[in-house]
Coordinates of N, CA and C and ligand atoms in Angstrom, one line a residue:
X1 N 89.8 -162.1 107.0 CA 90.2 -160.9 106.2 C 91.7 -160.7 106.3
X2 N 92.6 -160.5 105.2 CA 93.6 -159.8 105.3 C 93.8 -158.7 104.7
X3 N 93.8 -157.9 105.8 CA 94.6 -156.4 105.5 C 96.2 -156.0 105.1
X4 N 96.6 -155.4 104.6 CA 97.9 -155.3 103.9 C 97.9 -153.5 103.4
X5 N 99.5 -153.5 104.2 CA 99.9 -152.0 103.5 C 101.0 -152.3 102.9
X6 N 101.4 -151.6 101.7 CA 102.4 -151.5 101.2 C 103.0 -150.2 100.9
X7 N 104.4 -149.7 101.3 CA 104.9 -148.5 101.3 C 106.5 -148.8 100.9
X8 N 107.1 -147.4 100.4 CA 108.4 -147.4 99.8 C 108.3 -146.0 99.2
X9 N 109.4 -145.9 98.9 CA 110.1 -144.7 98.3 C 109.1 -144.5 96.7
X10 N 108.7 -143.3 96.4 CA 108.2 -143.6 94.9 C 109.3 -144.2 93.6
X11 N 108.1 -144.7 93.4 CA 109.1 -145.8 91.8 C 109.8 -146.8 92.6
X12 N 109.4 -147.5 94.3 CA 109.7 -148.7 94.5 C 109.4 -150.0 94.1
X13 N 107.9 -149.9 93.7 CA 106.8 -150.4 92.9 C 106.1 -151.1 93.7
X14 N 105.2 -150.5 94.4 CA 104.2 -150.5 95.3 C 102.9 -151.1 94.4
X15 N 102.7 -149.8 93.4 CA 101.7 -149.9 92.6 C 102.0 -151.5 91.9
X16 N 102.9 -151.7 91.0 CA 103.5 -153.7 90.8 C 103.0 -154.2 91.3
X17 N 103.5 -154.6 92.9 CA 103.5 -155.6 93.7 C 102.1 -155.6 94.1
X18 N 101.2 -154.4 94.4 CA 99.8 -154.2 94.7 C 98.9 -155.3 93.8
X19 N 99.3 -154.9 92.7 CA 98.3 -155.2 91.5 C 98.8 -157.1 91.4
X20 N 99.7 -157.4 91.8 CA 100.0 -158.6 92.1 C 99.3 -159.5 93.0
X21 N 99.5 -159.1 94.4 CA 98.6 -159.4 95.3 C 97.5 -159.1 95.1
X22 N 96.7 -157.7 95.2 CA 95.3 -157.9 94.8 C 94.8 -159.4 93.9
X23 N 95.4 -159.9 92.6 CA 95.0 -161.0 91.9 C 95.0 -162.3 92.8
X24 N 96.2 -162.7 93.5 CA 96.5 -163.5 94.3 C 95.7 -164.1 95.5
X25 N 95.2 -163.1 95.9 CA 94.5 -163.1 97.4 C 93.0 -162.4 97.1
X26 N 92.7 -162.3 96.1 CA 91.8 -161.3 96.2 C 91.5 -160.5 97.0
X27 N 92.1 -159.7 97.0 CA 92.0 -158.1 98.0 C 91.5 -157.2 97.1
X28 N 91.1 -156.0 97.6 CA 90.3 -155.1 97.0 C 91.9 -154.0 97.0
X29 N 92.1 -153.5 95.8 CA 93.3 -152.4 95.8 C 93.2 -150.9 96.0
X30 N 93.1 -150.3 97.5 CA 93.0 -148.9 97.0 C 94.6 -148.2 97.0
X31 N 94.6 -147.4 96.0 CA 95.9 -147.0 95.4 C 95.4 -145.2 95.4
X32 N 95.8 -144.6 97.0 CA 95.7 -143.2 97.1 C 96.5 -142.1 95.7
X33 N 97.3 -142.8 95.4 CA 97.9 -142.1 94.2 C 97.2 -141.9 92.7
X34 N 96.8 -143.3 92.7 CA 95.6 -143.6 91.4 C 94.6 -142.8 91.5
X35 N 93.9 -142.9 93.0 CA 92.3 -142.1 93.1 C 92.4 -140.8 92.8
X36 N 93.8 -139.8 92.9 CA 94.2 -138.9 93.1 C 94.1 -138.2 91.5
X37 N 94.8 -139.0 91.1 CA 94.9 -138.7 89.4 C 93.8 -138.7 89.2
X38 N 92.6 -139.6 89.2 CA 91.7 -139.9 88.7 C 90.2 -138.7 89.0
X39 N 90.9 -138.1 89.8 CA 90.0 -137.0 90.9 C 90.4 -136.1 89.6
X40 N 92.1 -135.6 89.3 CA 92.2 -134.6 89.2 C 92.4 -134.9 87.0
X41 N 92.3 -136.3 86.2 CA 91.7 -136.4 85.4 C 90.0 -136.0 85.1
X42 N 89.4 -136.0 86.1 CA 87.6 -136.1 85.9 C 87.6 -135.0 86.4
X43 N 88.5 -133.8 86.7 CA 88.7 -132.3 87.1 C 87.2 -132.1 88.3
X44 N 87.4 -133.0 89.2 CA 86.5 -132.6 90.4 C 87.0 -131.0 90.9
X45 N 85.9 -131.1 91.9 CA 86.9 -130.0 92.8 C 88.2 -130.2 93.9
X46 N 88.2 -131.7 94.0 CA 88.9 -131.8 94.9 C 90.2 -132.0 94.0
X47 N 89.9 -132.8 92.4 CA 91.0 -133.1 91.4 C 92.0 -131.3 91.1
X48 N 90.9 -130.2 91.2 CA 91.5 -128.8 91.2 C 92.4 -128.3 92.3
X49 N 91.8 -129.1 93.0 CA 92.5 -128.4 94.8 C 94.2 -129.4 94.9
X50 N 94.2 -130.7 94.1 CA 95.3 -130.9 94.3 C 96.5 -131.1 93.2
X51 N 96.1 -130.8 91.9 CA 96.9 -131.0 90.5 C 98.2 -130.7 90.8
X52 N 98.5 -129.1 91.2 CA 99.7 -129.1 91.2 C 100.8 -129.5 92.3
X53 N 99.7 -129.8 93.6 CA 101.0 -130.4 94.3 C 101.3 -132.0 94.1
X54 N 100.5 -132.5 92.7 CA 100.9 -134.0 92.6 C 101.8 -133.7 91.7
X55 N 101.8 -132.3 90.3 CA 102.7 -132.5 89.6 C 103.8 -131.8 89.7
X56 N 104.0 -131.5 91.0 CA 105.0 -131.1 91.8 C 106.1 -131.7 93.3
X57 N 105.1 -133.2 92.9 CA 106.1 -134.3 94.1 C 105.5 -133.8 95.5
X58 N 104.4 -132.6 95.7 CA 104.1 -132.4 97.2 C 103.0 -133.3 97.4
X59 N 103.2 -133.8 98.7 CA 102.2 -134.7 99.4 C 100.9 -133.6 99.5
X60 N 99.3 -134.5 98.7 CA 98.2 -134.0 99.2 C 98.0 -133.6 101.0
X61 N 97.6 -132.6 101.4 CA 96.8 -132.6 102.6 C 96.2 -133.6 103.3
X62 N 96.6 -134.4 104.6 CA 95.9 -135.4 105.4 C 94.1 -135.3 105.0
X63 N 93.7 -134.1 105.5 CA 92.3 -134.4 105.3 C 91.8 -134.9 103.9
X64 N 92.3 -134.2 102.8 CA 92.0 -134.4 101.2 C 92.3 -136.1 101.1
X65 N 93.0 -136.2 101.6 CA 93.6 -137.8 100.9 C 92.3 -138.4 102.0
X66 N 92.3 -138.4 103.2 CA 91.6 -139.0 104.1 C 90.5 -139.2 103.6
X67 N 89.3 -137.9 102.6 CA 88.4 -138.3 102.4 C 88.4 -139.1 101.1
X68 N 89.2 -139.0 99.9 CA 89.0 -140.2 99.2 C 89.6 -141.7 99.5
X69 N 89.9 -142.1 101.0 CA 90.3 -143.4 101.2 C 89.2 -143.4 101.8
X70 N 88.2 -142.8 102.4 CA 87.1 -143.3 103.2 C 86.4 -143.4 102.6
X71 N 86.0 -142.7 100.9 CA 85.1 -142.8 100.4 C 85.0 -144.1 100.0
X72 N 86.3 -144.2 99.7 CA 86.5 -145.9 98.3 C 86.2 -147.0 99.9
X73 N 86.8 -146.6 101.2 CA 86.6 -147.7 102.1 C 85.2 -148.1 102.1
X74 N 84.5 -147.8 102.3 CA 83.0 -147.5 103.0 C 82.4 -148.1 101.5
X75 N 82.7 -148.1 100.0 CA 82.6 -148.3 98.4 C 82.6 -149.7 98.8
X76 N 83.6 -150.0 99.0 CA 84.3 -151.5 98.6 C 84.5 -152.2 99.8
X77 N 84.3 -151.9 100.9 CA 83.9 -152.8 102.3 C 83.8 -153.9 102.1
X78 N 82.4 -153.9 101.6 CA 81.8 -155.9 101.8 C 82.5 -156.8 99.8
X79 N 83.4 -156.1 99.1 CA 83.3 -156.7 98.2 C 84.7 -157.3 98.1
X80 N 85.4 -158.0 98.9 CA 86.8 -159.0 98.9 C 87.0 -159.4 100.1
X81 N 88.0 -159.9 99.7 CA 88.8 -160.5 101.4 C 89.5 -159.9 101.9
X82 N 89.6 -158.8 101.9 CA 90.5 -157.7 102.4 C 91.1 -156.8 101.8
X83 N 92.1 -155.7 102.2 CA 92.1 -154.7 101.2 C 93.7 -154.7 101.3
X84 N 94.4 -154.2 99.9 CA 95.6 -153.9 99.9 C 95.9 -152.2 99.7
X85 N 96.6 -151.6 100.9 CA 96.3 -149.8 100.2 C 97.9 -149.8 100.3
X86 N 97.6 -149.1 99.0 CA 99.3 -148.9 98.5 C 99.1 -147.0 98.5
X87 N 100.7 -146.5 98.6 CA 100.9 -145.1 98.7 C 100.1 -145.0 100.1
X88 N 99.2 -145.2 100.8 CA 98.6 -144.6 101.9 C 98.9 -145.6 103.1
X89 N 99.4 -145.8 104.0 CA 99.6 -144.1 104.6 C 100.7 -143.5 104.1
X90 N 101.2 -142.1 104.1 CA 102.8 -141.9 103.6 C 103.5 -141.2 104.3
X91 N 102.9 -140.7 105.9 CA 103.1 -140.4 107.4 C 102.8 -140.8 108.2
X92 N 103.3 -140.7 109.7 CA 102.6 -141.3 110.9 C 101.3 -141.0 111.0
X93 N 100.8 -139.4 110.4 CA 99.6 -138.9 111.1 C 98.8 -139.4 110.2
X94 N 98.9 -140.3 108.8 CA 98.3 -141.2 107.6 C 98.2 -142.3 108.7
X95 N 99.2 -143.1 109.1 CA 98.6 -144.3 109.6 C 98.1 -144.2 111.0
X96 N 98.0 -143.4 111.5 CA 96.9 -143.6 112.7 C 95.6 -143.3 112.2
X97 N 95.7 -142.5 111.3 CA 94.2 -142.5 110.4 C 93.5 -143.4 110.2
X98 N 94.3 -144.3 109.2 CA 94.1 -145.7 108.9 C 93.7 -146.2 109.5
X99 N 94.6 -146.8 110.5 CA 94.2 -147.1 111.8 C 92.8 -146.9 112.3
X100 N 92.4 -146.0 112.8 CA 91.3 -145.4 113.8 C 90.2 -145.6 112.3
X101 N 90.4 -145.5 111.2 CA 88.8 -145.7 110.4 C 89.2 -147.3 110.4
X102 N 90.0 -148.3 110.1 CA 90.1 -149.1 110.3 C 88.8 -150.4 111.7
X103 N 89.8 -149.8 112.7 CA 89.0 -150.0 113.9 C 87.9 -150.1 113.7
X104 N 87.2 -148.2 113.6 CA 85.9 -148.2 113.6 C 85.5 -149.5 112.8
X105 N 86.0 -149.8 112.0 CA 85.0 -150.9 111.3 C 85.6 -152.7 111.6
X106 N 86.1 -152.4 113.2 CA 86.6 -154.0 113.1 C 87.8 -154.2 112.4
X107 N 88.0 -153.8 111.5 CA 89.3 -154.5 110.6 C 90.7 -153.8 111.2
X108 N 91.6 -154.2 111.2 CA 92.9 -154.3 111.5 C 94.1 -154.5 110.2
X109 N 95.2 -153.9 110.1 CA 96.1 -154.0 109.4 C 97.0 -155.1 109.8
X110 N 97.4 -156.6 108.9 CA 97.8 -157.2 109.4 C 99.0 -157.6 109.5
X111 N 99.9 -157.2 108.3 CA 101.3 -157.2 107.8 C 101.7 -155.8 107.0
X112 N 102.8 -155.2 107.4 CA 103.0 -153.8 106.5 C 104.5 -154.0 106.0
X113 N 104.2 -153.8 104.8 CA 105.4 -153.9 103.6 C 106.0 -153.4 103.4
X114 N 107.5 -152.8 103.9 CA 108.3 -151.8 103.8 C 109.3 -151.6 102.4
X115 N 109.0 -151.2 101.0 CA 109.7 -152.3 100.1 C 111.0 -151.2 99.9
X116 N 112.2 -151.8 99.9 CA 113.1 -150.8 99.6 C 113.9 -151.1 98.5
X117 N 114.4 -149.9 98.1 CA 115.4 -150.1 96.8 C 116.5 -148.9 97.0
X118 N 117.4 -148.7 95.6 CA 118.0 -147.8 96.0 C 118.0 -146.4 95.4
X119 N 118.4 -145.5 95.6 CA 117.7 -144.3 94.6 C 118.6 -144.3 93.5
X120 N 119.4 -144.6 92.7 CA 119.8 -144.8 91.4 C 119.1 -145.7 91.1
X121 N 118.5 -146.2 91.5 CA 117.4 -147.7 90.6 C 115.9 -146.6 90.5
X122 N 115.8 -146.2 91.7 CA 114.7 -145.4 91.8 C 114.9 -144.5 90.7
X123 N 115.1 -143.5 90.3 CA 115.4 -142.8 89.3 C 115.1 -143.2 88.3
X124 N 116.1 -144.2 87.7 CA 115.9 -145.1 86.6 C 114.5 -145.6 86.3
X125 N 113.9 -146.0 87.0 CA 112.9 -146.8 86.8 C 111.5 -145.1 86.6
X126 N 111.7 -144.7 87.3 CA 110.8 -143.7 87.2 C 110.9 -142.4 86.2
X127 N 112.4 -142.4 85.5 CA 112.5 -141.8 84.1 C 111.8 -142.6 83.3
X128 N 111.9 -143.9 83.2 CA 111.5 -145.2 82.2 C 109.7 -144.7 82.3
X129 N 109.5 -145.0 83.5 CA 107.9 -144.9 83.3 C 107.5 -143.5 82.5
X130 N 107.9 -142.6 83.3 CA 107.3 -141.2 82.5 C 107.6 -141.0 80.9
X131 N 108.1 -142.4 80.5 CA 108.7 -142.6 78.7 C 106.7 -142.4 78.3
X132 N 106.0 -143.4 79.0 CA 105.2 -143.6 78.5 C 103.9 -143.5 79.1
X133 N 104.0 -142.9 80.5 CA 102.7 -142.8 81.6 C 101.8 -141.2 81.0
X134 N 102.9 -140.4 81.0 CA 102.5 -138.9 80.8 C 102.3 -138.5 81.7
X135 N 102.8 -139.0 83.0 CA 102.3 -138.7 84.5 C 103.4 -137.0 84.7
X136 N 102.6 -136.4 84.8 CA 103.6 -135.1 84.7 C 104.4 -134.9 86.3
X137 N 104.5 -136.3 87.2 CA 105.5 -135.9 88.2 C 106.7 -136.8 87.9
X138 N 106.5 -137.4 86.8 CA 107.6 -138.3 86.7 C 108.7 -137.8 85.2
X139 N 109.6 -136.7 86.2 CA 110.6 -136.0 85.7 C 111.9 -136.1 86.8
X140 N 113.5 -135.7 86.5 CA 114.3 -135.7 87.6 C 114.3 -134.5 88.6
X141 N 113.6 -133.4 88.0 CA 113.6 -132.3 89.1 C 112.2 -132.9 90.1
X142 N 111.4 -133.5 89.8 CA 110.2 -134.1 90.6 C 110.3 -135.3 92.1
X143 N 111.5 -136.0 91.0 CA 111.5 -137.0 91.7 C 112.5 -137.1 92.7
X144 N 113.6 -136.2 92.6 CA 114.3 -136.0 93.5 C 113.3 -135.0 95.1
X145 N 112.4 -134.2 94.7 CA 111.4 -133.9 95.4 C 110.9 -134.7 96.0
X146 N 110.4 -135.8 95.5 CA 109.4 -136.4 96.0 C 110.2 -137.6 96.8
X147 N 111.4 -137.7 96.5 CA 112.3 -138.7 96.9 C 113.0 -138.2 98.8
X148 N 112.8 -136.9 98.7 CA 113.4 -136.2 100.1 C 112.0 -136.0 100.4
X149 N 110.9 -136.0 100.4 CA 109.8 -135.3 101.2 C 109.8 -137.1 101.5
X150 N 109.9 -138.2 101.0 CA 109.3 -139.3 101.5 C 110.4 -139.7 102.6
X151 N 111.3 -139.3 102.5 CA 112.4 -140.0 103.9 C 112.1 -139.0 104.8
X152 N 111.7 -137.7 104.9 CA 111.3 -137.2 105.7 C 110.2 -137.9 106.6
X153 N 108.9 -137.9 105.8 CA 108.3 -139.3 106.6 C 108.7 -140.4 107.1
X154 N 109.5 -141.0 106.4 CA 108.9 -142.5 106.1 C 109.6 -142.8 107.9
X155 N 110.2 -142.4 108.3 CA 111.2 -142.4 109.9 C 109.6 -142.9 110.8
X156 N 109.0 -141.9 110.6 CA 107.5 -142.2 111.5 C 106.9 -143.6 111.4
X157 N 106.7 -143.6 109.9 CA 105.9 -144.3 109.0 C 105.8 -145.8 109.7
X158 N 107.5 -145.5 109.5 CA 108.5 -147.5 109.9 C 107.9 -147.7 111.7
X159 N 108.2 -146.7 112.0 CA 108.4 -146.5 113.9 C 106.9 -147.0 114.0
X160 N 106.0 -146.3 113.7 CA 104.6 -147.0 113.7 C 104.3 -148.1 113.4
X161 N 104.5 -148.8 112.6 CA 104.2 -150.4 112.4 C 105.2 -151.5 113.3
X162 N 106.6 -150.9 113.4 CA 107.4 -151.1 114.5 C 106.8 -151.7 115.9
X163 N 106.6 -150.6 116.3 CA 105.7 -150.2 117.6 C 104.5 -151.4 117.2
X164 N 103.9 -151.6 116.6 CA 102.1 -152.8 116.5 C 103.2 -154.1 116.2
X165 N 104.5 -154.4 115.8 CA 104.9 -155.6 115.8 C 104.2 -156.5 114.2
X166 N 104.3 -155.0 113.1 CA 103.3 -155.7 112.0 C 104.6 -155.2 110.4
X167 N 105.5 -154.7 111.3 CA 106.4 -153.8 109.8 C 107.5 -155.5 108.9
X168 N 107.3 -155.4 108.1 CA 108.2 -156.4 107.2 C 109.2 -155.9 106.4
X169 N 110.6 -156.1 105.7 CA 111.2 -154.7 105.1 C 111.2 -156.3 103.9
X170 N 110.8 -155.7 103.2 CA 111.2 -156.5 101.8 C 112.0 -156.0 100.3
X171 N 113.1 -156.4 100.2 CA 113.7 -155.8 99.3 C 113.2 -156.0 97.8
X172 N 113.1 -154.9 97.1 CA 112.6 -154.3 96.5 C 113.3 -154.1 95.0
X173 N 114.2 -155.0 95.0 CA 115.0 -154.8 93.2 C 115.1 -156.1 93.2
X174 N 115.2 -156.8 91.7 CA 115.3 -157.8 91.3 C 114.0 -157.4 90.1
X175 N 113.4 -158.9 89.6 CA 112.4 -158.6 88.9 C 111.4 -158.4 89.4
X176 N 110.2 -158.0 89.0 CA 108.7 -157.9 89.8 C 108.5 -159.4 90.2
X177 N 108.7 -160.6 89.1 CA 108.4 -161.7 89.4 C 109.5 -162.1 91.4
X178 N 110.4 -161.7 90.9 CA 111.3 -162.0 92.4 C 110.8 -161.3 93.5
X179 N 110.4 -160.5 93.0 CA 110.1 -159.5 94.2 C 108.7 -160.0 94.6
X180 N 107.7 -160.4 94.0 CA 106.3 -160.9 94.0 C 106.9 -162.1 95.1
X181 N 107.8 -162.9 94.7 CA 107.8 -164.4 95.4 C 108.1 -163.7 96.5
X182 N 109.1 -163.1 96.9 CA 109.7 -162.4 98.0 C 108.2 -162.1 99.5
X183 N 107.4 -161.3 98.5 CA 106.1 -161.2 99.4 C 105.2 -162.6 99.7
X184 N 105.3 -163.1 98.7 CA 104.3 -164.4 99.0 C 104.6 -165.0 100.4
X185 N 105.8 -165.3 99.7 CA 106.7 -165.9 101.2 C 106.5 -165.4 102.5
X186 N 106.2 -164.4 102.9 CA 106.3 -163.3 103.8 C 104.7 -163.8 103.9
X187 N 103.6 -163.3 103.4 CA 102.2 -163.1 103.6 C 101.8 -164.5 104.1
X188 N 102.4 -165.8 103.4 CA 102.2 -167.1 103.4 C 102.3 -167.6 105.4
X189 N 103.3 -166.7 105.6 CA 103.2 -167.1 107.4 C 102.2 -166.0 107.9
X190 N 101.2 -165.5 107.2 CA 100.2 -164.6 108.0 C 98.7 -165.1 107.8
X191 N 98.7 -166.3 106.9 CA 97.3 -166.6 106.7 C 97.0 -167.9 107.8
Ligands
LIG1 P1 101.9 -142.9 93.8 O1 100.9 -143.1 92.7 O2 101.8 -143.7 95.0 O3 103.2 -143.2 92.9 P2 104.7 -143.8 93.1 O4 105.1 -143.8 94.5 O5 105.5 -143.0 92.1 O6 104.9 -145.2 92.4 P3 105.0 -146.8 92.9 O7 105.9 -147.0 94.1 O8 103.6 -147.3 93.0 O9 105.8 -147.4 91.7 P4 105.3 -148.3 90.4 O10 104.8 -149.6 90.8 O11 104.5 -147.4 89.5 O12 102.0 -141.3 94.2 C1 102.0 -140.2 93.3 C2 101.7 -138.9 94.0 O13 100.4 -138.8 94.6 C3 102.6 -138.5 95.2 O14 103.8 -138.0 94.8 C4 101.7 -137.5 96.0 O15 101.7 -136.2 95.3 C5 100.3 -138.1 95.8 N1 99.9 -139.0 96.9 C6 99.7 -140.3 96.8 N2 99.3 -140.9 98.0 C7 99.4 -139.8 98.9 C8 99.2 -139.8 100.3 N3 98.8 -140.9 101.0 N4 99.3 -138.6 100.9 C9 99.6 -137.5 100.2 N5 99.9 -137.5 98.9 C10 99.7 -138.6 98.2 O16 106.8 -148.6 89.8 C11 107.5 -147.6 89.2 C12 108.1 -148.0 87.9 O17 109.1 -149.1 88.0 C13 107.0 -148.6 86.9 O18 107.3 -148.1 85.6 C14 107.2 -150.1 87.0 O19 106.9 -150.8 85.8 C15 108.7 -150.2 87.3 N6 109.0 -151.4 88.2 C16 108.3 -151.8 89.2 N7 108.9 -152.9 89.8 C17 110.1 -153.0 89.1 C18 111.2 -154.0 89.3 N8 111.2 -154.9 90.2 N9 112.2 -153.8 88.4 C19 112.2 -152.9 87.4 N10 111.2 -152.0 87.2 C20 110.1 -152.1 88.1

């Protein structure tokens, strides 16, 4: 089995490179940001409890996010060769999470993807999408939000994967196609 995290600043293209690998390796993709929308498109109660702090760049609640990664884990367990979770963890107290439901089930995280870029590319790229997503956090008053609440974390984030001897920093601008090879190369000394 390979396990895989991928993390970065929003609009690093996590979500890209996910959806890449998942094809590649067959991994199963859970994308905490996607499930999130998709909670708060199908107006659950949990989709109510979090609307406006997604369209407002604020990080959901540990517990809220925790129960739809455990739901989808526990979902899609026996159906790939491992899993790629992008956006999750997006704090330390996210990846010990991970971690500890991990465990519980034997599996282990086995390479973590630190993808970086820089925030004028960041920007750019995430005005471009909201041309056409309709994602109502992808504005410049949002993203500059969401751009300072993630370096607040991300200090932990790194130090943790650090510490297990599993963090990779892959740079994160060029084309998706470059950036795609960029990880191959990387994942290719872990199988
Ligand atoms: P996410 O859905 O994770 O969204 P993101 O960080 O904005 O995007 P990503 O990095 O995946 O970039 P993408 O591939 O789309 O989070 C949304 C919100 O959900 C958060 O703000 C938070 O509120 C909540 N949330 C999610 N997870 C959470 C958690 N664990 N805890 C608490 N809250 C949580 O790429 C961006 C754009 O760039 C795309 O248009 C793409 O086409 C383009 N692009 C990609 N690669 C490119 C390249 N190499 N060159 C040029 N353009 C590129």
């Amino acid at each position: 089995m390979l396990n895989l995290v991928i993390f970065g600043p929003p609009g690093s293209g996590k979500g890209t490179q996910a959806t890449h690998i998942k094809e590649k390796y067959g991994l199963l993709h859970l994308s905490t940001g996607e499930m999130l929308r998709h909670e708060i498109a199908s107006k659950t109660a949990l989709g109510l409890e979090v609307e406006n702090l997604v369209a407002n760049g604020q990080l959901v609640p540990d517990e809220l996010v925790t129960e739809v990664l455990k739901k989808a884990l526990a979902e899609k367990m026996s159906q790939g060769n491992g899993f790629i979770f992008d956006g999750f963890p997006r704090n330390g107290d996210q990846a010990q999470i991970l971690e500890d439901a991990l465990n519980s089930l034997n599996l282990e995280i086995n390479v973590a993807i630190n993808l970086t870029v820089s925030d004028p590319e960041l920007i750019k790229r995430i005005l471009l999408r909201g041309e056409t997503s309709g994602r109502a956090d992808d504005n410049e008053i949002v993203i500059k939000e969401r751009l300072e609440i993630y370096r607040k974390n991300a200090d932990k984030l790194i130090k943790f994967y650090q510490k297990l001897d599993k963090l990779y920093e892959v740079n994160g601008e060029g084309s998706p196609q470059e950036v795609f090879e960029r990880i191959t190369k990387l994942i290719a000394k872990h199988l």
